[in-house]
Amino acid sequence: MLYPKNSQPLTPQLFQNPTSEYRGTPFWAWNTVLDGEELTWQIEQLKKMGYGGFHMHSRTGMATEYLSSDFMNLVKTCVDKARAEDMLAWLYDEDRWPSGAAGGLVTKDPKYRARHLLLTRVPYGQQYAEMENLIKEMSGRAENGKLIACFDICLDKNGALAGYSSVCDINDNINGTSNASNNINDDTRVSQQSCAKGSSKGSANGFRLYAYEEISLPTPWFNNQTYVDTLNPKAIAEFIQITYERYREAVGQDFGGVVPAMFTDEPQFSHKRTLGYAQDENDITLPWTSDLPETYKAAYGESLLDHLPELLWDLPEGQPSRIRYRYHDHIAERFAAAFADQCGDWCEKHGLALTGHMMEEPTLYSQTAALGEAMRSYRSFQLPGIDMLCDWREFTTAKQAQSAARQYDRPGVLSELYGVTNWDFDFRGHKLQGDWQAALGVTVRVPHLSWVSMNGEAKRDYPSTFNYQVPWYEEYPYIEDHYARVNTAMTRGKAVCRVGVIHPIESYWLHWGAKETTAARRNQMEENFLNITDWLLRGCIDFDFICESLLPQQCGLGDITDTFPVGVMAYDVIVAPELETIRGTTLERLSAFVDKGGRVIFLGNGPKYVDAAPDNRGQLLYESAVQVPFNRLAILEALKDVREVEIRDESGVMTDGLIYQLREEGGHRWLFIAHAGKPENADIPYGQMLKIKVKGSFSVAQYDTLTGEIRPMKAKVLQTSQEADSWTEIVYPFYEHDSLLLKLERETAQEVPRETSYESSQKKSEECAGEKAVPALIDLDKPAKKYFLDPVPVTLHEPNVLLLDAAEFSLDGEPYRPREDILRLDNILRRELGWPTREDSAAQPWVENDTSTPHTLGLRFTVHSELTIRGAVLALENADITEVILNGQPAGKPEGWYVDK
């Protein structure tokens, strides 16, 4: 149980000083030669920053052998230190990422290596224009596989399949091919020869397509091995045996205690691709595993191999391909069952939570390409997670994970955040990015990254760092305390959410064909997906996505009443956002819901297909349900009777820049409100007076997450003729970096006085800025632009620094070459020596095990100064093997450290 204190009421003491489970737990990048004494010291620094734990994350640069005795002893040392510091030690299941290969230890065995299906017009042995080299996507022509099918293809003038036939070339020795003919328009069998005869304008033309099952090529990123076959349950069982069991042997006694979870990072399958134009001749790869034809046939009773062309080209006249739909469904199921189900089952059996995040969660396209669908895998995560990079606002990503966490009654959602935000991303950015995620259910924050070392390339590993190397690390509790206090409240009780939205990804699968014929429709579907998410959240209508593939296990037909149960959640309204196809199991449940008096709203058109086959039952349900145009105003108006929160600005306009989460705990509720976007100008604070209305009669207290103070607020109950329709109104000034946490106690109609506090606002500013803070002119009851009218003192935190980033250079005593940037000259010399360049991937030092230094580099810096500088100090890496000369005089011996030890 991640939050055991939630079984008791939230005390002022816990809110003021939250314990470790409510606090952030950063990715602690093990990226160098590891030393136990250094690691325990850094744990102390992480605690000073306000963190409640750390993820022990093997990262590029690690020189200690992964999963070795030395490595596991360091893990034990850190777990022991976490226990001593009342912190949590979170495990990470891979050397770098994505999870599954165990740093190449699994895929040393070829039978466990990732596979893909290569569809090509160019058979093995013929000249090919260019061999693709795709490290991260694990796809590309390898010419190491076997031919499993071959087809004669005919396309019509629109790029759709006019016909195709499975053929057996005597030179190809295709085993098990059925020579099936698929004449799309009931014409006679189309052969390669008859296709080629067509020469009139607009007639069909033909070609041969070869299908090979290939194995991914080794790459340095996987330590000179490959990624794992995530569709193969035996391969993932081997991954669990090598990795998870190794951790259990070392620290299994702490599972569920000091060690709460195992983080899995970006599992995926070989990415799906599509053609650009239907007539393009380039290769296409799709995810595959050796027994896929057998399991597909067992699931659907038909051959997949006989119909492979339908995975690339559309059928004529807009007909859906059930083969294509079923392929995407089956790949998604094989992936979820092999990876997430096995890892999650192991964790549950051993008292550990499976957490982490999938690859490419945000869009219909990205999920289809890398996962099939994200939500299907969440069924086995005890703590679903997301990846939020670059300060993006991926509401779809967060809402999918939040929905699964709610429906499966998980304690919260984890987020790997702040990655790739760079060095100038300040506390304001940290707060805004964390706030909107907290409103969408994130309770475990995993800042990316906290480097053990900044040496070499590590300092460019998706900065900034969240460790002692940054100048603000001792001030960071200001941020961490804020989120810990939010979590003490927002991990409690159960979400108040009355709307369920059918996830539209299965309709998207129908259009996974050549972009020439499918891109316009797919783009519209993406826009609809993003819009329905954005419109509802910014319109303050909370909702959960419903995953069709999971619904039969989450919703029994006999459990449906005038509310629609999905796991532990129950919804008053179900929204179907312009689905083209709907599952028969979903249709059956929605029909039962309508029969029991439940409300189903169809946005736009109703489904024409059931399980991707023409069927009028979808239209019959559509006609019996509520039909609403697919636009923002119509949707919000149709859902106004299930609204729980309404927020308007001082002019009376309903806001579209705020989002919220509402939770029910016993006789009270918790409401958290946050900004959905970023301010137009973060340097000019601007506020507005908000009128916040919450359905029901409540007295209100503000839980100030920045100070830990709790104070009553003025609240007015707006009574109507029926008690159930009463609303509580709070007026509150809200600035561009604010968030608001309220406790709502059920009351009869009354007003509760609010403690007015210009003083508390000033105090907050002084606590943040120090004793010399200059109070700004600000009235909490009249928000406006904030101006500093007096000089603001600025004090340097550290000495002035001159970065030496360009130099003349010499290799092995050769004449010095002209001045060049350090990063560029590094790669220039690497290319000359035949070494991997800095932007290329490389195997880990623990694999290469090469510490030799066969060459000597000379760097000559020329510094012009108008002032005489005395007592200058040079900070550099690898000082113990570097000779330093200044104006002809040798420098002294290295002493101490600067920024990074």
PDB file of C-alpha atoms in Angstrom, residues 636-729:
ATOM      1  CA  LEU A 636     -20.642  21.104 -23.090  1.00  0.00           C
ATOM      2  CA  GLU A 637     -24.305  22.019 -23.305  1.00  0.00           C
ATOM      3  CA  ALA A 638     -25.304  18.346 -23.577  1.00  0.00           C
ATOM      4  CA  LEU A 639     -23.351  17.561 -20.391  1.00  0.00           C
ATOM      5  CA  LYS A 640     -24.306  20.559 -18.274  1.00  0.00           C
ATOM      6  CA  ASP A 641     -26.578  18.514 -15.998  1.00  0.00           C
ATOM      7  CA  VAL A 642     -23.650  16.330 -14.863  1.00  0.00           C
ATOM      8  CA  ARG A 643     -21.339  19.268 -14.250  1.00  0.00           C
ATOM      9  CA  GLU A 644     -19.799  19.305 -10.750  1.00  0.00           C
ATOM     10  CA  VAL A 645     -17.571  22.383 -11.058  1.00  0.00           C
ATOM     11  CA  GLU A 646     -18.036  25.675 -12.879  1.00  0.00           C
ATOM     12  CA  ILE A 647     -15.382  28.431 -13.043  1.00  0.00           C
ATOM     13  CA  ARG A 648     -16.025  31.889 -14.490  1.00  0.00           C
ATOM     14  CA  ASP A 649     -13.796  34.935 -14.736  1.00  0.00           C
ATOM     15  CA  GLU A 650     -14.692  38.346 -13.358  1.00  0.00           C
ATOM     16  CA  SER A 651     -16.562  39.265 -16.543  1.00  0.00           C
ATOM     17  CA  GLY A 652     -18.831  36.241 -16.214  1.00  0.00           C
ATOM     18  CA  VAL A 653     -17.253  34.208 -19.040  1.00  0.00           C
ATOM     19  CA  MET A 654     -16.672  30.540 -18.352  1.00  0.00           C
ATOM     20  CA  THR A 655     -12.934  29.906 -18.235  1.00  0.00           C
ATOM     21  CA  ASP A 656     -11.155  27.653 -20.725  1.00  0.00           C
ATOM     22  CA  GLY A 657      -7.671  27.766 -19.194  1.00  0.00           C
ATOM     23  CA  LEU A 658      -8.228  25.872 -15.942  1.00  0.00           C
ATOM     24  CA  ILE A 659      -8.623  22.190 -15.142  1.00  0.00           C
ATOM     25  CA  TYR A 660      -9.529  20.432 -11.915  1.00  0.00           C
ATOM     26  CA  GLN A 661      -9.792  17.176 -10.020  1.00  0.00           C
ATOM     27  CA  LEU A 662     -12.527  16.497  -7.460  1.00  0.00           C
ATOM     28  CA  ARG A 663     -12.361  13.647  -4.956  1.00  0.00           C
ATOM     29  CA  GLU A 664     -14.840  12.333  -2.393  1.00  0.00           C
ATOM     30  CA  GLU A 665     -13.588  11.205   1.020  1.00  0.00           C
ATOM     31  CA  GLY A 666     -16.251  10.359   3.577  1.00  0.00           C
ATOM     32  CA  GLY A 667     -18.364  13.431   4.263  1.00  0.00           C
ATOM     33  CA  HIS A 668     -16.144  15.887   2.454  1.00  0.00           C
ATOM     34  CA  ARG A 669     -14.543  16.549  -0.897  1.00  0.00           C
ATOM     35  CA  TRP A 670     -11.135  17.702  -2.098  1.00  0.00           C
ATOM     36  CA  LEU A 671     -10.910  20.097  -5.061  1.00  0.00           C
ATOM     37  CA  PHE A 672      -7.669  20.942  -6.831  1.00  0.00           C
ATOM     38  CA  ILE A 673      -7.618  23.593  -9.564  1.00  0.00           C
ATOM     39  CA  ALA A 674      -4.656  24.308 -11.848  1.00  0.00           C
ATOM     40  CA  HIS A 675      -3.720  26.154 -15.012  1.00  0.00           C
ATOM     41  CA  ALA A 676      -4.027  24.128 -18.190  1.00  0.00           C
ATOM     42  CA  GLY A 677      -1.540  26.178 -20.211  1.00  0.00           C
ATOM     43  CA  LYS A 678       1.347  28.575 -19.957  1.00  0.00           C
ATOM     44  CA  PRO A 679       1.183  32.336 -19.367  1.00  0.00           C
ATOM     45  CA  GLU A 680       1.608  34.646 -22.317  1.00  0.00           C
ATOM     46  CA  ASN A 681       4.441  36.385 -20.478  1.00  0.00           C
ATOM     47  CA  ALA A 682       5.724  34.597 -17.407  1.00  0.00           C
ATOM     48  CA  ASP A 683       7.625  37.696 -16.291  1.00  0.00           C
ATOM     49  CA  ILE A 684       4.544  39.920 -15.933  1.00  0.00           C
ATOM     50  CA  PRO A 685       2.232  38.317 -13.368  1.00  0.00           C
ATOM     51  CA  TYR A 686      -1.411  38.950 -14.071  1.00  0.00           C
ATOM     52  CA  GLY A 687      -4.381  37.743 -12.064  1.00  0.00           C
ATOM     53  CA  GLN A 688      -8.112  37.621 -12.305  1.00  0.00           C
ATOM     54  CA  MET A 689     -10.948  37.238  -9.832  1.00  0.00           C
ATOM     55  CA  LEU A 690     -12.510  33.813 -10.277  1.00  0.00           C
ATOM     56  CA  LYS A 691     -15.984  32.749  -9.311  1.00  0.00           C
ATOM     57  CA  ILE A 692     -15.772  29.043  -8.504  1.00  0.00           C
ATOM     58  CA  LYS A 693     -19.007  27.069  -8.105  1.00  0.00           C
ATOM     59  CA  VAL A 694     -19.162  23.507  -6.779  1.00  0.00           C
ATOM     60  CA  LYS A 695     -22.337  21.450  -6.816  1.00  0.00           C
ATOM     61  CA  GLY A 696     -23.598  20.896  -3.263  1.00  0.00           C
ATOM     62  CA  SER A 697     -23.650  22.767   0.052  1.00  0.00           C
ATOM     63  CA  PHE A 698     -20.227  23.070   1.662  1.00  0.00           C
ATOM     64  CA  SER A 699     -18.146  25.042   4.062  1.00  0.00           C
ATOM     65  CA  VAL A 700     -14.735  25.658   2.533  1.00  0.00           C
ATOM     66  CA  ALA A 701     -11.156  25.673   3.786  1.00  0.00           C
ATOM     67  CA  GLN A 702      -8.101  26.523   1.751  1.00  0.00           C
ATOM     68  CA  TYR A 703      -5.132  24.213   2.173  1.00  0.00           C
ATOM     69  CA  ASP A 704      -2.226  26.442   1.164  1.00  0.00           C
ATOM     70  CA  THR A 705       0.250  24.079  -0.472  1.00  0.00           C
ATOM     71  CA  LEU A 706       3.082  26.637  -0.591  1.00  0.00           C
ATOM     72  CA  THR A 707       3.033  27.465   3.111  1.00  0.00           C
ATOM     73  CA  GLY A 708       1.279  24.519   4.731  1.00  0.00           C
ATOM     74  CA  GLU A 709      -1.308  26.825   6.303  1.00  0.00           C
ATOM     75  CA  ILE A 710      -4.987  25.895   6.571  1.00  0.00           C
ATOM     76  CA  ARG A 711      -7.573  28.662   6.702  1.00  0.00           C
ATOM     77  CA  PRO A 712     -11.329  28.987   6.237  1.00  0.00           C
ATOM     78  CA  MET A 713     -12.654  30.727   3.151  1.00  0.00           C
ATOM     79  CA  LYS A 714     -15.717  32.793   2.555  1.00  0.00           C
ATOM     80  CA  ALA A 715     -18.255  30.671   0.710  1.00  0.00           C
ATOM     81  CA  LYS A 716     -21.851  31.335  -0.288  1.00  0.00           C
ATOM     82  CA  VAL A 717     -24.394  28.561  -0.825  1.00  0.00           C
ATOM     83  CA  LEU A 718     -26.760  29.258  -3.722  1.00  0.00           C
ATOM     84  CA  GLN A 719     -29.934  27.455  -2.736  1.00  0.00           C
ATOM     85  CA  THR A 720     -32.503  26.353  -5.306  1.00  0.00           C
ATOM     86  CA  SER A 721     -35.853  24.687  -4.910  1.00  0.00           C
ATOM     87  CA  GLN A 722     -34.209  21.295  -4.533  1.00  0.00           C
ATOM     88  CA  GLU A 723     -31.338  20.570  -2.147  1.00  0.00           C
ATOM     89  CA  ALA A 724     -29.575  18.433  -4.734  1.00  0.00           C
ATOM     90  CA  ASP A 725     -29.304  21.443  -7.022  1.00  0.00           C
ATOM     91  CA  SER A 726     -27.585  23.755  -4.542  1.00  0.00           C
ATOM     92  CA  TRP A 727     -24.177  25.176  -5.416  1.00  0.00           C
ATOM     93  CA  THR A 728     -21.385  26.559  -3.263  1.00  0.00           C
ATOM     94  CA  GLU A 729     -19.708  29.682  -4.621  1.00  0.00           C
TER      95      GLU A 729
END
